[in-house]
Short mmCIF file of C-alpha atoms in Angstrom, two decimals:
data_model
loop_
_atom_site.label_atom_id
_atom_site.label_comp_id
_atom_site.label_asym_id
_atom_site.label_seq_id
_atom_site.Cartn_x
_atom_site.Cartn_y
_atom_site.Cartn_z
CA MET J 926 94.30 88.12 -3.27
CA ARG J 927 93.20 89.20 0.19
CA ILE J 928 95.98 90.06 2.60
CA GLN J 929 96.00 91.72 6.00
CA VAL J 930 98.77 94.29 5.65
CA SER J 931 99.45 94.83 9.34
CA ARG J 932 99.34 91.14 10.29
CA GLU J 933 100.80 89.33 7.31
CA LEU J 934 103.03 91.87 5.59
CA LEU J 935 104.49 94.49 7.93
CA ASP J 936 107.71 93.48 9.74
CA ARG J 937 108.13 90.33 7.63
CA GLN J 938 111.49 89.28 6.22
CA LEU J 939 112.13 90.08 2.52
CA VAL J 940 113.87 87.24 0.70
CA ASP J 941 115.17 87.46 -2.88
CA ALA J 942 114.82 84.80 -5.60
CA ASP J 943 118.05 83.10 -4.43
CA GLY J 944 117.10 83.06 -0.76
CA ARG J 945 119.27 86.07 0.22
CA LEU J 946 117.93 88.30 2.99
CA VAL J 947 117.12 91.73 1.56
CA GLY J 948 115.59 93.53 4.56
CA LYS J 949 112.27 93.77 6.34
CA VAL J 950 108.96 95.17 5.19
CA ASP J 951 109.43 98.33 7.25
CA ASP J 952 106.45 100.16 5.74
CA VAL J 953 104.07 100.00 2.79
CA GLU J 954 102.89 102.54 0.24
CA PHE J 955 99.35 102.83 -1.08
CA ALA J 956 98.27 104.67 -4.24
CA LEU J 957 94.93 105.49 -5.88
CA GLY J 958 94.14 103.60 -9.08
CA PRO J 959 92.50 105.31 -12.09
CA ASP J 960 89.13 104.10 -10.77
CA GLY J 961 89.74 105.84 -7.44
CA VAL J 962 90.24 102.57 -5.57
CA PRO J 963 93.37 102.48 -3.38
CA TYR J 964 95.86 99.68 -3.99
CA LEU J 965 99.10 98.50 -2.44
CA ARG J 966 101.80 100.03 -4.64
CA ALA J 967 105.12 99.24 -2.98
CA LEU J 968 106.93 97.76 0.01
CA LEU J 969 109.39 100.09 1.74
CA SER J 970 112.52 98.89 3.49
CA GLY J 971 115.30 100.69 5.32
CA PRO J 972 116.04 102.59 8.54
CA GLY J 973 114.39 105.75 7.18
CA ALA J 974 111.01 104.04 6.79
CA LEU J 975 111.40 102.00 9.99
CA GLY J 976 112.41 105.05 12.04
CA LEU J 977 109.24 106.90 10.99
CA ARG J 978 107.09 103.93 11.94
CA VAL J 979 108.81 103.38 15.31
CA GLY J 980 108.45 107.10 15.96
CA GLY J 981 109.49 109.10 19.00
CA ARG J 982 113.03 109.65 20.18
CA LEU J 983 113.97 106.01 19.51
CA GLY J 984 112.91 106.25 15.87
CA ARG J 985 114.71 109.56 15.34
CA MET J 986 117.88 108.15 16.89
CA MET J 987 117.77 105.21 14.49
CA VAL J 988 117.37 107.47 11.45
CA LEU J 989 120.15 109.81 12.59
CA THR J 990 122.53 106.88 13.17
CA ALA J 991 121.83 105.44 9.73
CA GLU J 992 122.14 108.86 8.05
CA ARG J 993 125.74 109.17 9.23
CA PHE J 994 126.59 106.62 6.54
CA VAL J 995 125.01 108.41 3.56
CA THR J 996 125.64 111.67 1.74
CA ASP J 997 122.18 112.42 0.32
CA ARG J 998 119.73 113.12 3.11
CA PRO J 999 116.99 112.48 3.97
CA MET J 1000 117.60 108.81 3.46
CA ALA J 1001 115.34 107.25 0.83
CA PRO J 1002 114.00 103.79 1.68
CA LEU J 1003 114.38 100.87 -0.70
CA ARG J 1004 111.14 100.83 -2.73
CA ILE J 1005 109.99 97.46 -4.05
CA PRO J 1006 106.94 97.55 -6.37
CA TYR J 1007 104.39 95.06 -5.10
CA ALA J 1008 104.30 93.43 -8.54
CA LEU J 1009 107.77 91.99 -7.76
CA VAL J 1010 106.41 89.96 -4.84
CA GLU J 1011 106.20 86.29 -5.72
CA ARG J 1012 104.43 85.03 -2.60
CA VAL J 1013 103.77 85.95 1.00
CA GLY J 1014 104.35 83.30 3.62
CA SER J 1015 106.39 83.34 6.82
CA ALA J 1016 108.64 85.55 4.66
CA VAL J 1017 107.94 87.79 1.65
CA ARG J 1018 109.55 86.14 -1.38
CA LEU J 1019 110.59 88.40 -4.29
CA ARG J 1020 110.84 87.51 -7.99
CA ILE J 1021 114.12 89.35 -8.47
CA ARG J 1022 117.67 88.93 -7.13
CA ALA J 1023 119.27 91.18 -4.51
CA GLU J 1024 121.84 92.42 -7.06
CA GLU J 1025 119.05 94.06 -9.06
CA LEU J 1026 118.06 96.17 -6.05
CA ALA J 1027 120.08 99.07 -4.66
CA THR J 1028 122.53 97.96 -1.91
CA PRO J 1029 121.43 99.49 1.41
CA PRO J 1030 123.70 102.52 2.09
CA VAL J 1031 124.89 101.38 5.54
CA GLU J 1032 125.77 97.93 4.17
CA ALA J 1033 127.63 99.52 1.24
CA TRP J 1034 129.58 101.88 3.51
CA LEU J 1035 130.63 99.14 5.96
CA ARG J 1036 131.54 96.81 3.07
CA ARG J 1037 133.73 99.45 1.48
CA ASN J 1038 135.34 100.93 4.59
CA LEU J 1039 135.48 98.19 7.21
CA ILE J 1040 134.59 94.57 6.52
CA GLY J 1041 135.84 94.48 2.91
CA ARG J 1042 139.28 95.63 4.08
CA ILE J 1043 139.84 92.73 6.47
CA PRO J 1044 141.73 89.83 4.83
CA GLY J 1045 139.48 86.86 4.09
CA ALA J 1046 136.30 88.93 3.70
CA ASP J 1047 135.45 87.29 0.38
CA ARG J 1048 135.37 83.71 1.55
CA ALA J 1049 132.39 82.13 3.30
CA SER J 1050 133.55 79.92 6.14
CA GLY J 1051 130.54 77.57 6.01
CA MET N 949 126.74 54.29 12.10
CA LYS N 950 126.63 57.59 10.30
CA LYS N 951 123.42 58.44 12.08
CA LEU N 952 124.94 57.59 15.44
CA LEU N 953 127.85 59.90 14.68
CA ALA N 954 125.53 62.74 13.70
CA ALA N 955 123.54 62.27 16.90
CA THR N 956 126.73 62.30 18.99
CA LEU N 957 127.85 65.52 17.32
CA GLY N 958 124.48 67.15 17.97
CA ILE N 959 124.67 66.14 21.62
CA LEU N 960 128.20 67.55 21.91
CA SER N 961 126.99 70.90 20.58
CA ALA N 962 124.13 70.92 23.06
CA VAL N 963 126.44 70.13 25.99
CA GLY N 964 128.85 72.85 24.83
CA GLY N 965 125.98 75.31 24.57
CA PHE N 966 124.69 74.55 28.04
CA VAL N 967 127.59 74.94 30.49
CA ASP N 968 129.27 78.35 30.63
CA ILE N 969 130.84 80.82 33.08
CA GLY N 970 127.43 81.50 34.64
CA ASP N 971 127.03 77.82 35.55
CA LEU N 972 130.59 77.55 36.86
CA VAL N 973 130.16 80.54 39.18
CA ALA N 974 126.54 79.99 40.24
CA ALA N 975 126.95 76.22 40.76
CA GLY N 976 130.20 76.73 42.70
CA GLN N 977 128.60 79.34 44.96
CA ALA N 978 125.44 77.32 45.48
CA GLY N 979 127.44 74.26 46.53
CA ALA N 980 129.95 76.14 48.68
CA ARG N 981 127.26 78.00 50.63
CA PHE N 982 124.14 75.82 50.60
CA GLY N 983 125.27 72.31 49.78
CA MET N 984 122.88 70.51 47.44
CA ALA N 985 119.95 72.72 48.48
CA HIS N 986 119.61 74.19 44.94
CA THR N 987 119.32 70.84 43.14
CA TRP N 988 115.64 71.43 42.36
CA VAL N 989 116.45 74.81 40.76
CA LEU N 990 118.89 73.19 38.38
CA LEU N 991 116.40 70.43 37.48
CA LEU N 992 113.66 73.01 36.87
CA GLY N 993 116.04 75.02 34.68
CA VAL N 994 116.93 71.98 32.60
CA VAL N 995 113.23 71.17 32.05
CA ALA N 996 112.58 74.80 31.06
CA ILE N 997 115.44 75.04 28.57
CA CYS N 998 114.49 71.68 27.02
CA ALA N 999 110.82 72.64 26.62
CA TYR N 1000 111.55 76.04 25.09
CA ALA N 1001 114.42 74.84 22.90
CA ASP N 1002 112.02 72.22 21.57
CA MET N 1003 109.50 74.96 20.66
CA ALA N 1004 112.15 77.23 19.12
CA GLY N 1005 113.56 74.31 17.12
CA ARG N 1006 110.12 73.35 15.80
CA ILE N 1007 109.43 76.98 14.81
CA ALA N 1008 112.79 77.16 13.01
CA ALA N 1009 112.26 73.89 11.15
CA ILE N 1010 108.71 74.61 9.98
CA THR N 1011 108.82 78.35 9.22
CA GLY N 1012 112.52 78.74 8.44
CA ARG N 1013 112.54 81.77 10.75
CA ALA N 1014 114.71 82.32 13.81
CA VAL N 1015 113.51 83.62 17.17
CA PHE N 1016 114.23 87.32 16.77
CA ASP N 1017 112.56 87.45 13.34
CA LEU N 1018 109.36 86.37 15.02
CA ILE N 1019 109.79 88.61 18.06
CA ARG N 1020 109.54 91.59 15.74
CA GLU N 1021 106.57 90.20 13.82
CA ARG N 1022 104.62 89.38 16.97
CA LEU N 1023 105.53 92.34 19.19
CA GLY N 1024 105.63 95.05 16.53
CA ALA N 1025 108.56 97.20 15.40
CA ARG N 1026 108.68 99.49 18.44
CA VAL N 1027 108.35 97.05 21.35
CA ALA N 1028 110.69 94.65 19.57
CA LEU N 1029 113.29 97.43 19.23
CA VAL N 1030 113.25 97.94 23.00
CA ASN N 1031 113.48 94.15 23.37
CA LEU N 1032 116.44 94.11 20.97
CA ALA N 1033 118.25 96.82 22.94
CA ALA N 1034 117.76 94.90 26.21
CA SER N 1035 118.63 91.49 24.71
CA TYR N 1036 121.72 92.89 23.01
CA LEU N 1037 122.93 94.49 26.24
CA VAL N 1038 122.45 91.27 28.21
CA THR N 1039 124.14 89.17 25.53
CA VAL N 1040 127.17 91.46 25.24
CA ILE N 1041 127.60 91.51 29.04
CA THR N 1042 127.39 87.71 28.94
CA LEU N 1043 130.01 87.65 26.17
CA SER N 1044 132.25 89.81 28.33
CA ALA N 1045 131.79 87.47 31.31
CA GLU N 1046 132.65 84.47 29.10
CA LEU N 1047 135.81 86.21 27.85
CA GLY N 1048 136.67 86.87 31.50
CA GLY N 1049 136.13 83.16 32.13
CA VAL N 1050 138.51 82.24 29.28
CA ALA N 1051 141.11 84.57 30.79
CA LEU N 1052 140.58 83.11 34.29
CA ALA N 1053 140.95 79.56 32.93
CA LEU N 1054 144.20 80.52 31.22
CA ARG N 1055 145.44 82.13 34.44
CA LEU N 1056 144.57 78.96 36.30
CA ALA N 1057 146.68 76.97 33.83
CA THR N 1058 149.64 79.35 33.52
CA GLY N 1059 149.67 81.72 36.52
CA VAL N 1060 149.91 84.71 34.16
CA PRO N 1061 147.53 87.54 35.34
CA TYR N 1062 144.12 87.24 33.68
CA LEU N 1063 144.02 90.79 32.33
CA LEU N 1064 146.92 89.97 30.01
CA TRP N 1065 144.86 87.12 28.55
CA VAL N 1066 141.76 89.25 27.93
CA PRO N 1067 142.85 90.88 24.64
CA LEU N 1068 144.22 87.56 23.37
CA ALA N 1069 140.97 85.80 24.25
CA GLY N 1070 138.97 88.52 22.45
CA ALA N 1071 141.18 88.32 19.35
CA ALA N 1072 141.01 84.51 19.29
CA VAL N 1073 137.21 84.50 19.62
CA TRP N 1074 136.85 87.03 16.82
CA LEU N 1075 139.27 85.11 14.58
CA VAL N 1076 137.35 81.87 15.04
CA LEU N 1077 134.10 83.66 14.23
CA TRP N 1078 135.68 85.26 11.17
CA ARG N 1079 137.42 82.26 9.70
CA MET N 1080 136.79 78.84 11.17
CA ARG N 1081 134.20 76.30 10.15
CA PHE N 1082 131.81 76.84 12.98
CA PRO N 1083 130.22 73.39 13.43
CA LEU N 1084 133.72 71.94 13.77
CA MET N 1085 134.66 74.40 16.53
CA GLU N 1086 131.37 73.83 18.28
CA ARG N 1087 132.06 70.08 18.45
CA VAL N 1088 135.70 70.48 19.50
CA PHE N 1089 134.69 72.74 22.38
CA GLY N 1090 131.71 70.54 23.25
CA LEU N 1091 133.99 67.50 23.42
CA ALA N 1092 136.66 69.29 25.48
CA GLY N 1093 133.91 70.62 27.76
CA LEU N 1094 133.00 67.03 28.63
CA ALA N 1095 136.26 67.04 30.60
CA LEU N 1096 134.08 68.59 33.31
CA VAL N 1097 133.08 65.00 34.03
CA ILE N 1098 136.24 64.91 36.18
CA PHE N 1099 134.15 66.69 38.83
CA ALA N 1100 131.76 63.76 38.94
CA VAL N 1101 134.72 61.35 39.08
CA ALA N 1102 136.27 63.35 41.92
CA LEU N 1103 133.07 62.92 43.87
CA PHE N 1104 133.61 59.14 43.85
CA TRP N 1105 137.31 59.48 44.55
CA LEU N 1106 136.85 61.71 47.59
CA PRO N 1107 135.36 60.31 50.83
CA THR N 1108 131.91 61.64 49.95
CA ASP N 1109 129.11 61.20 52.49
CA TRP N 1110 126.44 60.32 49.92
CA ALA N 1111 123.63 60.07 52.44
CA ALA N 1112 124.23 63.60 53.74
CA LEU N 1113 124.52 64.88 50.17
CA GLY N 1114 121.22 63.27 49.25
CA ARG N 1115 119.50 64.63 52.36
CA SER N 1116 120.54 68.21 51.64
CA ALA N 1117 119.23 67.82 48.06
CA VAL N 1118 115.72 66.69 49.05
CA ALA N 1119 115.33 68.90 52.12
CA PRO N 1120 116.68 72.34 51.15
CA SER N 1121 117.67 74.59 54.04
CA GLU N 1122 119.23 78.04 54.27
CA ALA N 1123 122.18 76.61 56.20
CA GLY N 1124 122.52 79.66 58.46
CA GLN N 1125 123.12 81.95 55.46
CA GLY N 1126 119.64 83.45 55.35
CA TRP N 1127 116.76 82.77 52.93
CA GLY N 1128 117.44 86.01 51.04
CA ALA N 1129 120.85 84.74 49.98
CA TYR N 1130 119.33 81.32 49.24
CA TRP N 1131 116.81 82.78 46.81
CA PHE N 1132 119.37 85.14 45.31
CA ILE N 1133 121.56 82.15 44.39
CA ALA N 1134 118.46 80.28 43.19
CA VAL N 1135 117.60 83.08 40.73
CA ALA N 1136 121.22 83.30 39.52
CA LEU N 1137 121.46 79.54 39.01
CA PHE N 1138 118.13 79.44 37.19
CA ALA N 1139 119.20 82.32 34.91
CA SER N 1140 122.49 80.57 34.12
CA THR N 1141 120.56 77.45 33.09
CA VAL N 1142 118.05 79.18 30.80
CA SER N 1143 120.31 81.90 29.28
CA PRO N 1144 118.44 83.49 26.34
CA TYR N 1145 121.50 83.25 24.10
CA GLU N 1146 121.18 79.46 24.14
CA ILE N 1147 117.76 79.84 22.49
CA PHE N 1148 118.87 82.51 19.97
CA PHE N 1149 121.82 80.36 19.04
CA PHE N 1150 119.91 77.11 18.80
CA SER N 1151 117.14 78.50 16.61
CA SER N 1152 119.49 80.50 14.36
CA GLY N 1153 121.65 77.40 13.91
CA GLY N 1154 118.56 75.47 12.89
CA VAL N 1155 117.68 78.07 10.26
CA GLU N 1156 121.24 78.21 9.00
CA GLU N 1157 121.47 74.43 8.66
CA ARG N 1158 118.11 74.53 6.85
CA TRP N 1159 116.28 72.13 9.14
CA SER N 1160 113.12 70.75 7.63
CA PRO N 1161 110.32 69.08 9.59
CA ALA N 1162 112.14 65.80 8.78
CA ASP N 1163 115.20 66.92 10.80
CA LEU N 1164 113.06 67.79 13.76
CA ALA N 1165 113.33 64.44 15.53
CA ASP N 1166 117.15 64.59 15.44
CA ALA N 1167 117.24 68.18 16.71
CA ARG N 1168 114.85 67.32 19.50
CA PHE N 1169 116.90 64.25 20.41
CA SER N 1170 120.20 66.16 20.69
CA VAL N 1171 118.59 68.78 22.91
CA LEU N 1172 116.76 66.33 25.12
CA VAL N 1173 119.98 64.37 25.68
CA GLY N 1174 122.59 67.15 25.49
CA PHE N 1175 121.02 69.69 27.85
CA PRO N 1176 120.41 67.14 30.64
CA ILE N 1177 124.06 65.97 30.29
CA GLY N 1178 125.05 69.62 30.72
CA GLY N 1179 122.75 69.77 33.73
CA PHE N 1180 124.42 66.69 35.19
CA LEU N 1181 127.85 68.32 34.80
CA ALA N 1182 126.56 71.46 36.55
CA LEU N 1183 125.10 69.29 39.30
CA SER N 1184 128.47 67.60 39.86
CA LEU N 1185 130.01 71.09 40.19
CA ILE N 1186 127.52 71.88 42.95
CA ALA N 1187 128.18 68.54 44.63
CA THR N 1188 131.98 68.82 44.68
CA ALA N 1189 131.72 72.37 46.03
CA ALA N 1190 129.34 71.07 48.71
CA VAL N 1191 131.74 68.28 49.69
CA VAL N 1192 135.04 70.20 49.61
CA LEU N 1193 134.47 73.97 49.82
CA ARG N 1194 131.56 74.08 52.26
CA PRO N 1195 133.18 72.24 55.19
CA ALA N 1196 136.30 74.39 54.73
CA GLY N 1197 134.20 77.55 54.73
CA LEU N 1198 135.60 78.63 51.35
CA SER N 1199 133.59 80.87 49.03
CA VAL N 1200 133.96 81.19 45.27
CA GLU N 1201 136.05 84.27 44.43
CA SER N 1202 137.51 83.01 41.16
CA LEU N 1203 137.69 79.78 39.17
CA ASP N 1204 140.51 78.56 41.45
CA GLU N 1205 138.02 77.64 44.16
CA VAL N 1206 135.71 75.95 41.67
CA ALA N 1207 138.67 73.76 40.59
CA GLN N 1208 139.75 73.10 44.18
CA PRO N 1209 137.91 69.77 44.62
CA VAL N 1210 139.56 68.12 41.60
CA VAL N 1211 142.96 69.51 42.65
CA LEU N 1212 142.39 67.92 46.05
CA ALA N 1213 141.45 64.60 44.42
CA PHE N 1214 143.92 64.40 41.52
CA GLY N 1215 146.58 67.07 42.12
CA ALA N 1216 148.25 68.72 39.12
CA VAL N 1217 146.51 66.43 36.62
CA GLY N 1218 143.17 67.45 38.08
CA LEU N 1219 144.10 71.11 37.79
CA ALA N 1220 145.11 70.68 34.13
CA VAL N 1221 141.89 68.85 33.22
CA ALA N 1222 139.74 71.39 35.09
CA ALA N 1223 141.52 74.32 33.41
CA LEU N 1224 141.03 72.69 29.99
CA ALA N 1225 137.33 72.13 30.69
CA PHE N 1226 136.83 75.70 31.96
CA PHE N 1227 138.63 77.05 28.91
CA ALA N 1228 136.54 74.95 26.52
CA VAL N 1229 133.13 75.78 27.97
CA THR N 1230 133.81 79.52 28.33
CA PHE N 1231 135.43 79.84 24.91
CA GLY N 1232 132.58 77.92 23.29
CA ALA N 1233 130.04 80.12 25.09
CA ALA N 1234 131.93 83.27 24.04
CA LEU N 1235 131.54 82.19 20.40
CA GLU N 1236 127.84 81.54 20.90
CA THR N 1237 127.12 84.78 22.75
CA GLY N 1238 129.02 86.84 20.16
CA LEU N 1239 127.04 85.24 17.36
CA SER N 1240 123.77 85.56 19.27
CA ALA N 1241 124.23 89.31 19.77
CA ALA N 1242 124.77 89.74 16.03
CA TYR N 1243 121.92 87.33 15.14
CA ALA N 1244 119.46 89.35 17.23
CA ALA N 1245 120.37 92.66 15.55
CA ALA N 1246 120.46 91.19 12.02
CA GLN N 1247 117.15 89.38 12.47
CA TYR N 1248 115.42 92.47 13.82
CA PHE N 1249 116.55 94.64 10.90
CA GLY N 1250 116.31 91.92 8.24
CA TRP N 1251 120.03 92.05 7.34
CA GLN N 1252 121.80 89.17 5.68
CA TRP N 1253 123.38 87.05 8.44
CA GLY N 1254 125.14 83.77 8.91
CA LYS N 1255 128.25 81.87 7.96
CA ARG N 1256 127.06 80.58 4.59
CA VAL N 1257 127.73 83.89 2.84
CA SER N 1258 131.07 85.69 2.77
CA PRO N 1259 131.59 88.42 5.41
CA ARG N 1260 131.56 91.04 2.60
CA GLU N 1261 127.99 90.09 1.77
CA ALA N 1262 126.94 90.34 5.42
CA ALA N 1263 128.92 93.47 6.31
CA ARG N 1264 126.45 94.80 8.89
CA PHE N 1265 126.21 91.42 10.62
CA HIS N 1266 129.99 91.10 10.81
CA THR N 1267 130.33 94.70 12.01
CA VAL N 1268 127.99 93.98 14.93
CA LEU N 1269 130.01 90.81 15.69
CA LEU N 1270 133.28 92.75 15.71
CA VAL N 1271 131.86 95.61 17.79
CA SER N 1272 130.33 93.17 20.30
CA VAL N 1273 133.65 91.38 20.89
CA LEU N 1274 135.38 94.77 21.26
CA LEU N 1275 132.77 95.92 23.78
CA GLY N 1276 133.21 92.69 25.72
CA VAL N 1277 136.99 93.21 25.92
CA LEU N 1278 136.61 96.90 26.85
CA LEU N 1279 134.22 96.06 29.68
CA LEU N 1280 136.85 93.73 31.16
CA PHE N 1281 139.52 96.43 30.76
CA THR N 1282 137.64 98.48 33.37
CA THR N 1283 139.26 95.82 35.67
CA VAL N 1284 135.83 94.72 36.86
CA ASP N 1285 136.24 91.37 38.60
CA PRO N 1286 135.06 88.67 36.12
CA VAL N 1287 133.27 86.69 38.85
CA ALA N 1288 131.42 89.81 40.07
CA LEU N 1289 130.62 90.63 36.43
CA THR N 1290 129.18 87.13 36.04
CA GLU N 1291 126.95 87.64 39.10
CA TYR N 1292 125.63 90.94 37.74
CA MET N 1293 125.20 89.37 34.31
CA LEU N 1294 123.06 86.57 35.78
CA ILE N 1295 120.81 89.03 37.60
CA ILE N 1296 120.33 91.21 34.50
CA SER N 1297 119.59 88.19 32.34
CA ALA N 1298 117.08 86.95 34.91
CA VAL N 1299 115.25 90.27 34.54
CA ALA N 1300 115.30 89.99 30.74
CA LEU N 1301 114.20 86.33 30.51
CA PRO N 1302 110.50 86.95 29.68
CA LEU N 1303 111.53 89.07 26.68
CA THR N 1304 112.75 85.89 24.98
CA TYR N 1305 110.46 83.23 26.39
CA LEU N 1306 107.05 84.87 26.14
CA PRO N 1307 107.20 85.45 22.34
CA ILE N 1308 108.34 81.84 21.80
CA LEU N 1309 105.32 80.51 23.67
CA ILE N 1310 103.01 82.81 21.68
CA VAL N 1311 104.43 81.83 18.27
CA ALA N 1312 104.48 78.14 19.21
CA ASN N 1313 100.68 78.42 19.48
CA ASP N 1314 100.16 80.44 16.26
CA ARG N 1315 98.55 78.32 13.52
CA THR N 1316 99.35 80.87 10.81
CA TYR N 1317 103.00 79.93 11.34
CA LEU N 1318 102.92 76.31 12.42
CA GLY N 1319 99.66 74.91 11.01
CA ASP N 1320 98.83 71.78 12.99
CA ARG N 1321 102.34 71.57 14.49
CA VAL N 1322 101.41 74.01 17.26
CA ASN N 1323 102.06 73.03 20.89
CA GLY N 1324 100.01 70.19 22.29
CA ARG N 1325 98.06 70.63 25.50
CA ALA N 1326 100.65 69.03 27.79
CA LEU N 1327 103.52 71.13 26.41
CA ASN N 1328 101.39 74.28 26.67
CA LEU N 1329 100.59 73.56 30.30
CA LEU N 1330 104.28 72.93 31.03
CA GLY N 1331 105.29 76.02 29.03
CA ALA N 1332 102.79 78.21 30.90
CA VAL N 1333 103.89 76.97 34.33
CA LEU N 1334 107.54 77.49 33.39
CA LEU N 1335 106.73 80.96 32.12
CA LEU N 1336 105.25 81.78 35.54
CA VAL N 1337 108.51 80.61 37.14
CA ILE N 1338 110.47 82.75 34.64
CA LEU N 1339 108.28 85.78 35.44
CA ALA N 1340 108.73 85.22 39.17
CA ALA N 1341 112.53 85.03 38.76
CA SER N 1342 112.46 88.16 36.60
CA ILE N 1343 110.42 90.16 39.12
CA ALA N 1344 112.33 88.92 42.17
CA ALA N 1345 115.84 89.35 40.70
CA VAL N 1346 116.45 93.05 41.40
CA PRO N 1347 114.74 93.24 44.83
CA LEU N 1348 116.75 90.17 45.91
CA ALA N 1349 120.00 91.62 44.56
CA ILE N 1350 119.46 94.91 46.41
CA GLY N 1351 117.98 93.36 49.55
CA THR N 1352 120.83 90.89 50.01
CA ARG N 1353 123.56 93.15 48.54
CA MET N 1354 124.29 90.63 45.79
CA GLY N 1355 123.73 87.61 48.00
CA GLN N 1356 125.85 88.49 51.02
#
C-alpha cells in the first residue's frame, strides 16, 4: 500500500477498534528490513514525540509540562506497531482496543488525582 | 410531527449559540451611538457565520472530524500549536466575559452586586457541564433566550419613528462621533457575530451526535434559520437602543442601559423578561465557550473528549474544562469591568478570526477529505469574499482600538 507519511499519516487522529480516541500520530518510526529496505515500523504518540517534532522553546515547554506528571524520565511515547493499523482514512483506525495500550501518563495522573475524585466521575452524562 | 419538533430544537440551539454578551454590548453601543448605521455589519456577519457553519457542518458530517482536528492536519503541528494557544486564550476570555454577563443579569434582577454572583455563576456553569444532559440545557437556554423578542415588541409599543430608523439603516453616518469610533464599533459587532467558538461548538456537536451525510440537510436548515433569527434579535437590540438611548444621550456602561428600552415600555415586567433573556443567552454562551476551549485542546492533542464517555475516561478534557472555568472566574475577580472586558474580548477575537476561518475554507475545498462534496463555485466565491472581510477586520482591529482609545 502506498501512503504519503507526511500528508496522510502525521497529525491524524488515532481511533481504537471501539471508536475511542487514543491520541494523534505525533511521529513515526522507520526501520531497515533484512533486505536493507526501510519500512514504517511504528506510530508514535505522546507529548514526548510531539515536543521533539514541534521543536524550539515551545516544544521543550510542552515536554517539560508533561514530564511533571511522570516519574520515569525522559517520557517514552506510546509506540503502536504499524501492523496494528486497520485502515487509514480521515483518522487512523487501529485493530486493538484502547485498554490494550498503555494509558497516557498525564491522563492516568489526572484520573487518579483530580477527575476521578470528583463525585459523579464514572457516569457519562450523554 | 416528530421531524418538526427536531427542527425546532435545532433552531433553538442555533439561536442560543448566536446571541451572547458580545452581541448585547456591541449591539447596545452601536444603537446608542450610531442609530441603525451598523445594520449592514450585522447582516454581513450573519451571512458569514451561516456560510462557514455550513462548511464546518459538512466537514463534520462527511469526515467525522471536528474543526481543530483538521486545523492541526492542515497547518502542521507547530503552527497549529500557536493557533491553539491563541484560540484558547480568546475563548477563555470570552468565557470570562459571558460569566460576567451572567453576573450582571443576576444583578439586574436582584440588585445584589455582580461580583458576589461571579463565583456562583462559575460553579453553576461547571456543574451543568459536569452533570447535565447537554442537549437539554442547550434547548432550555435557547428557548429562554427567545425572550429577547421583547425588544422587538417594545419597538412597536414605543412611539418609534420607523421612517427615520429605516433612513439611518440605509444611509450610515458617523453621527458626529467620528468615523474611527464608527469602524471600531463595526469591527466589534462583526466579531461578536462570527465568534470562533460558535464554529468550534457547532462542528464538535456534529461529530459528537455522529452526523452522517444524511443528517446534513437538517443541520444546514437549523443553522440557516436559527442564526438569522439570532441576527434579528441582535438587530432589535440595536433598534431599541437607537430609539431610546440615543436621543437621551445614554451610553452602554452595563446591561442596565441595554434593558432600559423594555423597562420604559413595560416597566417591571419588561425588566424581569429582559433579565431572564440576558441570563439565558450569557449562561448558554458560557457553557459553549467552556466546552469550546476544552474541545480545541483535546482535538489538537488527540485526547478523548465529549459527553458520551464518563469524565474519568476523558480526564484531560475535563481538567481543561475545569481549569478554563476557574480562569474565567479569576479574571473577573481582578474586578475588571465586565463590559470593558467584553469590548477587549471582541477586539482580540477579531484579530484571531482568520485562525479559525482560513483552515475551514481550505479543508472545505480538499477532495481527499470531502470527495465530491467540496464547496461549489458560488460558495467558494462567497467564502473568499467573506474571508477578505475577516482579514480586513483582523488587521484593522488593533490600530482602531489604539487610535480611538477603545472607541471613544
